[in-house]
PDB file of C-alpha atoms in Angstrom:
ATOM      1  CA  MET A   1      11.283  15.530  -3.380  1.00 92.00           C
ATOM      2  CA  VAL A   2       9.970  11.950  -2.972  1.00 97.00           C
ATOM      3  CA  ILE A   3       8.303  11.148   0.318  1.00 98.00           C
ATOM      4  CA  ALA A   4       8.103   7.454   1.031  1.00 98.00           C
ATOM      5  CA  ILE A   5       5.537   6.192   3.607  1.00 98.00           C
ATOM      6  CA  ASP A   6       5.609   2.467   4.395  1.00 98.00           C
ATOM      7  CA  GLY A   7       4.102   0.218   6.968  1.00 97.00           C
ATOM      8  CA  PRO A   8       1.702  -2.682   7.371  1.00 95.00           C
ATOM      9  CA  SER A   9      -2.047  -2.672   6.897  1.00 89.00           C
ATOM     10  CA  GLY A  10      -4.263  -0.687   9.252  1.00 89.00           C
ATOM     11  CA  VAL A  11      -1.728   1.931  10.283  1.00 94.00           C
ATOM     12  CA  GLY A  12      -3.341   4.765   8.335  1.00 92.00           C
ATOM     13  CA  LYS A  13      -0.871   5.045   5.472  1.00 94.00           C
ATOM     14  CA  GLY A  14      -3.535   6.036   2.883  1.00 92.00           C
ATOM     15  CA  THR A  15      -5.190   8.722   5.026  1.00 93.00           C
ATOM     16  CA  VAL A  16      -1.875  10.183   6.161  1.00 97.00           C
ATOM     17  CA  ALA A  17      -0.265  10.051   2.765  1.00 97.00           C
ATOM     18  CA  ARG A  18      -3.185  11.797   1.087  1.00 95.00           C
ATOM     19  CA  ALA A  19      -3.231  14.519   3.703  1.00 97.00           C
ATOM     20  CA  VAL A  20       0.463  15.070   3.425  1.00 98.00           C
ATOM     21  CA  ALA A  21       0.295  15.233  -0.318  1.00 97.00           C
ATOM     22  CA  ALA A  22      -2.568  17.739  -0.179  1.00 96.00           C
ATOM     23  CA  ALA A  23      -0.715  19.936   2.273  1.00 97.00           C
ATOM     24  CA  LEU A  24       2.418  19.997   0.016  1.00 97.00           C
ATOM     25  CA  GLY A  25       0.592  20.203  -3.317  1.00 97.00           C
ATOM     26  CA  TYR A  26       2.264  16.891  -4.238  1.00 97.00           C
ATOM     27  CA  ARG A  27       0.861  13.876  -6.159  1.00 95.00           C
ATOM     28  CA  HIS A  28      -0.243  10.913  -3.984  1.00 95.00           C
ATOM     29  CA  VAL A  29       0.482   7.322  -5.272  1.00 95.00           C
ATOM     30  CA  ASP A  30      -0.828   4.339  -3.432  1.00 94.00           C
ATOM     31  CA  THR A  31       1.217   1.381  -4.612  1.00 95.00           C
ATOM     32  CA  GLY A  32      -0.881  -1.162  -2.709  1.00 93.00           C
ATOM     33  CA  VAL A  33      -3.883  -0.610  -5.021  1.00 93.00           C
ATOM     34  CA  MET A  34      -1.643  -1.653  -8.005  1.00 95.00           C
ATOM     35  CA  TYR A  35      -1.225  -5.180  -6.507  1.00 96.00           C
ATOM     36  CA  ARG A  36      -4.991  -5.255  -5.711  1.00 95.00           C
ATOM     37  CA  ALA A  37      -5.788  -4.195  -9.185  1.00 96.00           C
ATOM     38  CA  VAL A  38      -3.664  -6.925 -10.754  1.00 97.00           C
ATOM     39  CA  ALA A  39      -5.160  -9.533  -8.385  1.00 97.00           C
ATOM     40  CA  TRP A  40      -8.745  -8.350  -9.247  1.00 97.00           C
ATOM     41  CA  LYS A  41      -8.020  -8.439 -13.004  1.00 97.00           C
ATOM     42  CA  ALA A  42      -6.408 -11.841 -12.752  1.00 97.00           C
ATOM     43  CA  GLY A  43      -9.543 -13.125 -10.976  1.00 96.00           C
ATOM     44  CA  ARG A  44     -11.739 -11.641 -13.685  1.00 96.00           C
ATOM     45  CA  GLU A  45      -9.650 -13.238 -16.432  1.00 97.00           C
ATOM     46  CA  GLN A  46      -9.428 -16.542 -14.455  1.00 97.00           C
ATOM     47  CA  VAL A  47      -5.627 -16.468 -14.484  1.00 97.00           C
ATOM     48  CA  PRO A  48      -4.179 -18.778 -11.780  1.00 96.00           C
ATOM     49  CA  LEU A  49      -2.458 -16.707  -9.072  1.00 94.00           C
ATOM     50  CA  GLY A  50       0.354 -19.205  -9.066  1.00 91.00           C
ATOM     51  CA  ASP A  51       1.194 -18.636 -12.783  1.00 96.00           C
ATOM     52  CA  GLU A  52       3.916 -16.044 -12.357  1.00 97.00           C
ATOM     53  CA  ALA A  53       4.423 -15.428 -16.120  1.00 98.00           C
ATOM     54  CA  ALA A  54       0.704 -15.016 -16.719  1.00 98.00           C
ATOM     55  CA  ILE A  55       0.206 -12.696 -13.754  1.00 98.00           C
ATOM     56  CA  ALA A  56       3.211 -10.579 -14.822  1.00 98.00           C
ATOM     57  CA  ASP A  57       1.504 -10.249 -18.241  1.00 98.00           C
ATOM     58  CA  VAL A  58      -1.609  -9.153 -16.500  1.00 97.00           C
ATOM     59  CA  ALA A  59       0.405  -6.510 -14.554  1.00 97.00           C
ATOM     60  CA  GLU A  60       1.897  -5.213 -17.779  1.00 97.00           C
ATOM     61  CA  ARG A  61      -1.519  -4.883 -19.397  1.00 96.00           C
ATOM     62  CA  THR A  62      -3.263  -3.273 -16.430  1.00 94.00           C
ATOM     63  CA  ASP A  63      -3.980   0.424 -16.504  1.00 94.00           C
ATOM     64  CA  VAL A  64      -4.432   1.792 -12.943  1.00 92.00           C
ATOM     65  CA  GLU A  65      -5.985   5.238 -12.445  1.00 90.00           C
ATOM     66  CA  ALA A  66      -6.411   6.475  -8.859  1.00 83.00           C
ATOM     67  CA  SER A  67      -8.032   9.734  -7.842  1.00 76.00           C
ATOM     68  CA  GLY A  68      -8.645  10.305  -4.116  1.00 71.00           C
ATOM     69  CA  THR A  69     -10.037   7.108  -2.819  1.00 74.00           C
ATOM     70  CA  ALA A  70     -11.487   6.089  -6.218  1.00 82.00           C
ATOM     71  CA  LEU A  71      -9.712   3.544  -8.373  1.00 90.00           C
ATOM     72  CA  ARG A  72     -10.321   2.642 -12.053  1.00 94.00           C
ATOM     73  CA  VAL A  73      -8.791  -0.342 -13.755  1.00 95.00           C
ATOM     74  CA  ASP A  74      -8.763  -0.119 -17.512  1.00 94.00           C
ATOM     75  CA  GLY A  75     -11.455   2.521 -17.191  1.00 93.00           C
ATOM     76  CA  GLU A  76     -13.703   0.587 -14.875  1.00 95.00           C
ATOM     77  CA  ASP A  77     -14.422   1.782 -11.288  1.00 94.00           C
ATOM     78  CA  VAL A  78     -13.330  -0.991  -8.985  1.00 95.00           C
ATOM     79  CA  SER A  79     -13.009   1.112  -5.775  1.00 91.00           C
ATOM     80  CA  ALA A  80     -15.312  -1.259  -3.794  1.00 90.00           C
ATOM     81  CA  ALA A  81     -14.395  -4.462  -5.604  1.00 93.00           C
ATOM     82  CA  ILE A  82     -10.678  -4.327  -4.592  1.00 93.00           C
ATOM     83  CA  ARG A  83     -11.398  -3.764  -0.936  1.00 89.00           C
ATOM     84  CA  THR A  84     -12.537  -7.202   0.160  1.00 89.00           C
ATOM     85  CA  PRO A  85     -10.945  -9.925   2.204  1.00 86.00           C
ATOM     86  CA  GLU A  86     -10.696 -12.055  -0.881  1.00 91.00           C
ATOM     87  CA  ILE A  87      -8.676  -9.416  -2.800  1.00 93.00           C
ATOM     88  CA  ASP A  88      -6.576  -8.807   0.312  1.00 90.00           C
ATOM     89  CA  ARG A  89      -5.513 -12.445   0.190  1.00 91.00           C
ATOM     90  CA  ALA A  90      -5.097 -12.504  -3.549  1.00 95.00           C
ATOM     91  CA  ALA A  91      -3.051  -9.331  -3.530  1.00 94.00           C
ATOM     92  CA  ALA A  92      -0.772 -10.791  -0.872  1.00 92.00           C
ATOM     93  CA  LEU A  93      -0.107 -13.779  -3.190  1.00 94.00           C
ATOM     94  CA  VAL A  94       0.453 -11.572  -6.238  1.00 95.00           C
ATOM     95  CA  ALA A  95       2.898  -9.423  -4.286  1.00 94.00           C
ATOM     96  CA  ARG A  96       5.096 -12.402  -3.529  1.00 94.00           C
ATOM     97  CA  LEU A  97       5.816 -12.964  -7.300  1.00 96.00           C
ATOM     98  CA  PRO A  98       9.188 -11.488  -8.255  1.00 96.00           C
ATOM     99  CA  ARG A  99       8.299 -10.929 -11.922  1.00 97.00           C
ATOM    100  CA  VAL A 100       5.093  -9.102 -10.982  1.00 97.00           C
ATOM    101  CA  ARG A 101       7.005  -6.918  -8.502  1.00 96.00           C
ATOM    102  CA  ALA A 102       9.554  -6.141 -11.127  1.00 97.00           C
ATOM    103  CA  VAL A 103       6.814  -4.900 -13.520  1.00 97.00           C
ATOM    104  CA  LEU A 104       4.984  -2.829 -10.865  1.00 97.00           C
ATOM    105  CA  VAL A 105       8.105  -1.334  -9.265  1.00 97.00           C
ATOM    106  CA  ALA A 106       9.157  -0.092 -12.788  1.00 97.00           C
ATOM    107  CA  LYS A 107       5.738   1.546 -13.172  1.00 95.00           C
ATOM    108  CA  GLN A 108       6.009   2.972  -9.692  1.00 96.00           C
ATOM    109  CA  ARG A 109       9.416   4.501 -10.404  1.00 96.00           C
ATOM    110  CA  ARG A 110       8.155   6.149 -13.591  1.00 95.00           C
ATOM    111  CA  LEU A 111       5.253   7.619 -11.629  1.00 93.00           C
ATOM    112  CA  GLY A 112       7.672   9.154  -9.078  1.00 94.00           C
ATOM    113  CA  SER A 113      10.488  10.043 -11.388  1.00 93.00           C
ATOM    114  CA  ALA A 114       9.520  13.743 -11.561  1.00 92.00           C
ATOM    115  CA  GLY A 115       9.414  14.085  -7.872  1.00 93.00           C
ATOM    116  CA  ARG A 116       6.890  16.070  -5.861  1.00 96.00           C
ATOM    117  CA  VAL A 117       5.215  12.852  -4.869  1.00 97.00           C
ATOM    118  CA  VAL A 118       4.066  11.110  -1.675  1.00 97.00           C
ATOM    119  CA  MET A 119       4.216   7.409  -2.361  1.00 97.00           C
ATOM    120  CA  GLU A 120       2.925   4.829   0.036  1.00 97.00           C
ATOM    121  CA  GLY A 121       3.307   1.161   0.281  1.00 96.00           C
ATOM    122  CA  ARG A 122       5.415  -1.567   1.894  1.00 95.00           C
ATOM    123  CA  ASP A 123       8.773  -1.242   0.057  1.00 96.00           C
ATOM    124  CA  ILE A 124       8.902   2.309  -1.069  1.00 97.00           C
ATOM    125  CA  GLY A 125      11.812   3.431   1.156  1.00 98.00           C
ATOM    126  CA  THR A 126      13.663   0.073   0.850  1.00 97.00           C
ATOM    127  CA  VAL A 127      13.226  -0.776  -2.887  1.00 97.00           C
ATOM    128  CA  VAL A 128      11.210   1.569  -5.026  1.00 97.00           C
ATOM    129  CA  PHE A 129      12.907   4.763  -3.902  1.00 98.00           C
ATOM    130  CA  PRO A 130      15.804   3.862  -1.539  1.00 97.00           C
ATOM    131  CA  ASP A 131      17.085   7.434  -2.060  1.00 96.00           C
ATOM    132  CA  ALA A 132      13.822   9.144  -1.095  1.00 97.00           C
ATOM    133  CA  ALA A 133      14.411  12.473   0.610  1.00 96.00           C
ATOM    134  CA  VAL A 134      12.019  11.531   3.441  1.00 98.00           C
ATOM    135  CA  LYS A 135      11.207   8.040   4.599  1.00 98.00           C
ATOM    136  CA  ILE A 136       8.445   7.426   7.048  1.00 98.00           C
ATOM    137  CA  TYR A 137       7.491   4.046   8.553  1.00 98.00           C
ATOM    138  CA  LEU A 138       4.117   3.973  10.318  1.00 98.00           C
ATOM    139  CA  ASP A 139       3.252   1.247  12.741  1.00 97.00           C
ATOM    140  CA  ALA A 140       0.632   0.551  15.454  1.00 97.00           C
ATOM    141  CA  ALA A 141      -0.254  -2.068  17.969  1.00 96.00           C
ATOM    142  CA  PRO A 142      -1.948  -5.067  16.381  1.00 94.00           C
ATOM    143  CA  GLU A 143      -5.113  -4.570  18.306  1.00 94.00           C
ATOM    144  CA  GLU A 144      -5.319  -0.986  17.182  1.00 94.00           C
ATOM    145  CA  ARG A 145      -4.742  -1.846  13.539  1.00 94.00           C
ATOM    146  CA  ALA A 146      -7.464  -4.515  13.674  1.00 92.00           C
ATOM    147  CA  ARG A 147      -9.859  -2.030  15.366  1.00 91.00           C
ATOM    148  CA  ARG A 148      -9.230   0.591  12.603  1.00 90.00           C
ATOM    149  CA  ARG A 149      -9.685  -1.887   9.823  1.00 86.00           C
ATOM    150  CA  SER A 150     -12.906  -3.291  11.302  1.00 86.00           C
ATOM    151  CA  LEU A 151     -14.361   0.285  11.395  1.00 85.00           C
ATOM    152  CA  ASP A 152     -13.100   1.258   7.967  1.00 78.00           C
ATOM    153  CA  PRO A 153     -16.135   1.550   5.574  1.00 73.00           C
ATOM    154  CA  ALA A 154     -13.782   1.294   2.571  1.00 71.00           C
ATOM    155  CA  HIS A 155     -13.095  -2.390   3.357  1.00 71.00           C
ATOM    156  CA  ALA A 156     -15.942  -4.735   2.721  1.00 64.00           C
ATOM    157  CA  GLY A 157     -16.307  -8.060   4.412  1.00 64.00           C
ATOM    158  CA  SER A 158     -16.213  -9.111   8.002  1.00 61.00           C
ATOM    159  CA  HIS A 159     -16.069  -6.486  10.636  1.00 70.00           C
ATOM    160  CA  ASP A 160     -15.685  -8.939  13.490  1.00 83.00           C
ATOM    161  CA  LEU A 161     -12.575  -7.830  15.377  1.00 88.00           C
ATOM    162  CA  ALA A 162     -11.134 -11.295  15.926  1.00 90.00           C
ATOM    163  CA  THR A 163     -11.537 -12.226  12.247  1.00 90.00           C
ATOM    164  CA  VAL A 164     -10.006  -8.927  11.057  1.00 90.00           C
ATOM    165  CA  ARG A 165      -7.053  -9.489  13.447  1.00 92.00           C
ATOM    166  CA  THR A 166      -6.515 -12.937  12.012  1.00 92.00           C
ATOM    167  CA  GLU A 167      -6.585 -11.587   8.416  1.00 90.00           C
ATOM    168  CA  LEU A 168      -4.118  -8.834   9.278  1.00 92.00           C
ATOM    169  CA  ASP A 169      -1.765 -11.297  11.004  1.00 93.00           C
ATOM    170  CA  ALA A 170      -1.810 -13.455   7.840  1.00 92.00           C
ATOM    171  CA  ARG A 171      -1.099 -10.574   5.604  1.00 90.00           C
ATOM    172  CA  ASP A 172       1.796  -9.484   7.872  1.00 93.00           C
ATOM    173  CA  ARG A 173       3.312 -12.971   7.698  1.00 93.00           C
ATOM    174  CA  SER A 174       3.063 -12.988   3.961  1.00 92.00           C
ATOM    175  CA  ASP A 175       4.516  -9.492   3.506  1.00 93.00           C
ATOM    176  CA  ARG A 176       7.385  -9.970   5.965  1.00 94.00           C
ATOM    177  CA  THR A 177       8.435 -13.425   4.738  1.00 94.00           C
ATOM    178  CA  ARG A 178       8.251 -12.965   0.890  1.00 91.00           C
ATOM    179  CA  SER A 179      11.651 -13.480  -0.766  1.00 90.00           C
ATOM    180  CA  VAL A 180      11.580 -10.226  -2.769  1.00 92.00           C
ATOM    181  CA  ALA A 181      11.159  -6.844  -1.106  1.00 93.00           C
ATOM    182  CA  PRO A 182       9.687  -8.003   2.273  1.00 94.00           C
ATOM    183  CA  LEU A 183       7.985  -5.503   4.458  1.00 94.00           C
ATOM    184  CA  ALA A 184      10.753  -3.881   6.523  1.00 95.00           C
ATOM    185  CA  MET A 185      11.671  -0.464   7.889  1.00 97.00           C
ATOM    186  CA  ALA A 186      14.498   1.256   6.023  1.00 97.00           C
ATOM    187  CA  PRO A 187      17.471   1.989   8.332  1.00 97.00           C
ATOM    188  CA  ASP A 188      17.119   5.662   7.735  1.00 97.00           C
ATOM    189  CA  ALA A 189      13.390   5.868   8.081  1.00 98.00           C
ATOM    190  CA  HIS A 190      11.545   7.797  10.760  1.00 98.00           C
ATOM    191  CA  LEU A 191       9.361   5.471  12.793  1.00 98.00           C
ATOM    192  CA  ILE A 192       6.031   6.823  13.964  1.00 98.00           C
ATOM    193  CA  ASP A 193       3.874   4.648  16.191  1.00 97.00           C
ATOM    194  CA  THR A 194       0.260   5.825  15.458  1.00 96.00           C
ATOM    195  CA  THR A 195      -1.288   3.926  18.364  1.00 96.00           C
ATOM    196  CA  GLY A 196      -3.531   6.313  20.184  1.00 94.00           C
ATOM    197  CA  LEU A 197      -2.846   9.195  17.842  1.00 96.00           C
ATOM    198  CA  THR A 198      -5.346  11.016  15.789  1.00 95.00           C
ATOM    199  CA  VAL A 199      -4.816  11.433  11.985  1.00 95.00           C
ATOM    200  CA  VAL A 200      -4.063  15.109  12.559  1.00 97.00           C
ATOM    201  CA  GLU A 201      -1.409  14.268  15.102  1.00 98.00           C
ATOM    202  CA  VAL A 202       0.256  11.823  12.790  1.00 98.00           C
ATOM    203  CA  VAL A 203       0.191  14.212   9.785  1.00 98.00           C
ATOM    204  CA  ASP A 204       1.615  16.936  12.044  1.00 98.00           C
ATOM    205  CA  ARG A 205       4.499  14.711  12.918  1.00 98.00           C
ATOM    206  CA  VAL A 206       5.197  13.755   9.280  1.00 98.00           C
ATOM    207  CA  MET A 207       4.990  17.388   8.200  1.00 98.00           C
ATOM    208  CA  ALA A 208       7.515  18.363  10.845  1.00 97.00           C
ATOM    209  CA  ILE A 209       9.993  15.800   9.539  1.00 97.00           C
ATOM    210  CA  VAL A 210       9.374  17.033   5.987  1.00 97.00           C
ATOM    211  CA  ARG A 211       9.904  20.674   6.944  1.00 94.00           C
ATOM    212  CA  GLY A 212      13.161  19.719   8.585  1.00 92.00           C
ATOM    213  CA  THR A 213      14.322  18.250   5.264  1.00 86.00           C
ATOM    214  CA  LEU A 214      13.286  21.127   2.993  1.00 72.00           C
TER     215      LEU A 214
END
């Protein structure tokens, strides 16, 4: 089956999705890193983020290989380079471009076409795989999300709580107001508020939903 896990930044999608995939023996696909990879490569090639056709071409040419928390773009390890506030902002801009989304959604569908995959992102249950067998939407209080992100060693940059909260608010506005595939919970998704929960508790709740579907 395809398991879709959506939600905003800082709710623990990556950690939970990897754990669920490991428990099931499924493949884990983080679609967010694909937008980050395109933004990073566009920056390296000095392609203006407002040039939709050029960015779509970058997306077509970008080979993304993820393994655990490591990410390689065209064979180069960019695991740390894509986890910065600058790439956060650039990825949000890239994600608003319809032609770029079309390219990456097609790639994501190919990755999940064989099933047995846990795919995380912001539009998996609504756009990429609207017929996914299991749809999970993770959320958390804004203060909790900011706290988690500020403590996350995988994200470089400022760890000042107020700054991180401002950055997350800006990303939320961008994701929820874009014209194509805005961040939204699918009507048939299971909502899990992760505020105050441990990773193990969240994974247990997701696994209970999965088992009820098998």
